[in-house]
Amino acid sequence: MKADIHPEYHVVNVALTDGSVVQMRTTWGKEGDTLTLDIDPSAHPAWTGGSQRLMDTGGRVSRFKKKFEGFGF
């Protein structure tokens, strides 16, 4: 590795959505900073297996479903 070209790798506190705080090593911020997450594995449906909900912005989803209703979407 070349000297003086890599970012500093240090420990920061990561505040999860349930209020718990874990320490992780990262190049983000400075030593001891706190990174507050809006979405994490304990709350996101992709990791929890919760129901999926489509956000219909301007009727795009409904137009798609209407256009391709014969395909079973």
PDB file of C-alpha atoms in Angstrom:
ATOM      1  CA  MET A   1       0.000   0.000   0.000  1.00  0.00           C
ATOM      2  CA  LYS A   2       1.130   3.506  -0.730  1.00  0.00           C
ATOM      3  CA  ALA A   3       1.647   5.759   2.268  1.00  0.00           C
ATOM      4  CA  ASP A   4      -0.602   8.770   2.971  1.00  0.00           C
ATOM      5  CA  ILE A   5      -3.249   8.105   0.295  1.00  0.00           C
ATOM      6  CA  HIS A   6      -5.775   6.043   2.285  1.00  0.00           C
ATOM      7  CA  PRO A   7      -8.543   7.519   4.472  1.00  0.00           C
ATOM      8  CA  GLU A   8      -8.291   7.235   8.256  1.00  0.00           C
ATOM      9  CA  TYR A   9     -10.032   4.100   9.573  1.00  0.00           C
ATOM     10  CA  HIS A  10     -11.453   4.626  13.072  1.00  0.00           C
ATOM     11  CA  VAL A  11     -14.287   3.681  15.491  1.00  0.00           C
ATOM     12  CA  VAL A  12     -17.645   5.504  15.471  1.00  0.00           C
ATOM     13  CA  ASN A  13     -20.886   4.915  17.384  1.00  0.00           C
ATOM     14  CA  VAL A  14     -23.856   3.817  15.265  1.00  0.00           C
ATOM     15  CA  ALA A  15     -27.304   4.545  16.754  1.00  0.00           C
ATOM     16  CA  LEU A  16     -29.887   2.063  15.460  1.00  0.00           C
ATOM     17  CA  THR A  17     -33.611   2.794  15.128  1.00  0.00           C
ATOM     18  CA  ASP A  18     -34.464   0.788  18.272  1.00  0.00           C
ATOM     19  CA  GLY A  19     -32.233   3.053  20.379  1.00  0.00           C
ATOM     20  CA  SER A  20     -29.309   0.677  20.769  1.00  0.00           C
ATOM     21  CA  VAL A  21     -25.798   1.896  19.979  1.00  0.00           C
ATOM     22  CA  VAL A  22     -23.036  -0.240  18.467  1.00  0.00           C
ATOM     23  CA  GLN A  23     -19.452   0.610  17.670  1.00  0.00           C
ATOM     24  CA  MET A  24     -18.154   0.053  14.154  1.00  0.00           C
ATOM     25  CA  ARG A  25     -14.959   0.824  12.320  1.00  0.00           C
ATOM     26  CA  THR A  26     -15.346   3.105   9.307  1.00  0.00           C
ATOM     27  CA  THR A  27     -13.851   5.941   7.308  1.00  0.00           C
ATOM     28  CA  TRP A  28     -16.994   8.077   7.918  1.00  0.00           C
ATOM     29  CA  GLY A  29     -16.692  11.099  10.228  1.00  0.00           C
ATOM     30  CA  LYS A  30     -14.134  11.381  13.013  1.00  0.00           C
ATOM     31  CA  GLU A  31     -13.163   9.150  15.923  1.00  0.00           C
ATOM     32  CA  GLY A  32     -16.064   8.965  18.403  1.00  0.00           C
ATOM     33  CA  ASP A  33     -18.724  10.564  16.134  1.00  0.00           C
ATOM     34  CA  THR A  34     -22.276   9.168  16.229  1.00  0.00           C
ATOM     35  CA  LEU A  35     -23.998   8.018  13.027  1.00  0.00           C
ATOM     36  CA  THR A  36     -27.790   7.883  13.464  1.00  0.00           C
ATOM     37  CA  LEU A  37     -29.574   5.483  11.115  1.00  0.00           C
ATOM     38  CA  ASP A  38     -33.118   5.987   9.787  1.00  0.00           C
ATOM     39  CA  ILE A  39     -33.326   2.417   8.439  1.00  0.00           C
ATOM     40  CA  ASP A  40     -31.423  -0.577   9.736  1.00  0.00           C
ATOM     41  CA  PRO A  41     -31.710  -4.384   9.579  1.00  0.00           C
ATOM     42  CA  SER A  42     -33.931  -4.490  12.679  1.00  0.00           C
ATOM     43  CA  ALA A  43     -36.583  -2.248  11.079  1.00  0.00           C
ATOM     44  CA  HIS A  44     -36.387  -2.718   7.304  1.00  0.00           C
ATOM     45  CA  PRO A  45     -38.798  -5.197   5.655  1.00  0.00           C
ATOM     46  CA  ALA A  46     -36.053  -6.545   3.391  1.00  0.00           C
ATOM     47  CA  TRP A  47     -34.374  -8.040   6.488  1.00  0.00           C
ATOM     48  CA  THR A  48     -37.389  -8.594   8.746  1.00  0.00           C
ATOM     49  CA  GLY A  49     -39.581 -10.300   6.126  1.00  0.00           C
ATOM     50  CA  GLY A  50     -42.402  -7.831   6.680  1.00  0.00           C
ATOM     51  CA  SER A  51     -45.006  -7.033   4.097  1.00  0.00           C
ATOM     52  CA  GLN A  52     -43.974  -5.128   1.036  1.00  0.00           C
ATOM     53  CA  ARG A  53     -45.831  -1.960   0.230  1.00  0.00           C
ATOM     54  CA  LEU A  54     -45.557  -0.230  -3.124  1.00  0.00           C
ATOM     55  CA  MET A  55     -45.527   3.536  -3.104  1.00  0.00           C
ATOM     56  CA  ASP A  56     -47.692   4.780  -5.928  1.00  0.00           C
ATOM     57  CA  THR A  57     -46.227   8.090  -7.048  1.00  0.00           C
ATOM     58  CA  GLY A  58     -48.501   9.758  -9.548  1.00  0.00           C
ATOM     59  CA  GLY A  59     -50.372   6.541 -10.359  1.00  0.00           C
ATOM     60  CA  ARG A  60     -47.347   4.846 -11.930  1.00  0.00           C
ATOM     61  CA  VAL A  61     -47.913   1.528 -10.212  1.00  0.00           C
ATOM     62  CA  SER A  62     -51.610   1.470 -11.066  1.00  0.00           C
ATOM     63  CA  ARG A  63     -50.863   2.357 -14.709  1.00  0.00           C
ATOM     64  CA  PHE A  64     -48.300  -0.453 -14.861  1.00  0.00           C
ATOM     65  CA  LYS A  65     -50.741  -2.949 -13.347  1.00  0.00           C
ATOM     66  CA  LYS A  66     -53.485  -1.880 -15.764  1.00  0.00           C
ATOM     67  CA  LYS A  67     -51.173  -2.123 -18.773  1.00  0.00           C
ATOM     68  CA  PHE A  68     -49.927  -5.603 -17.864  1.00  0.00           C
ATOM     69  CA  GLU A  69     -52.996  -7.007 -16.026  1.00  0.00           C
ATOM     70  CA  GLY A  70     -53.159 -10.048 -18.339  1.00  0.00           C
ATOM     71  CA  PHE A  71     -49.704 -11.188 -17.167  1.00  0.00           C
ATOM     72  CA  GLY A  72     -50.739 -11.608 -13.526  1.00  0.00           C
ATOM     73  CA  PHE A  73     -48.846  -8.696 -11.951  1.00  0.00           C
TER      74      PHE A  73
END
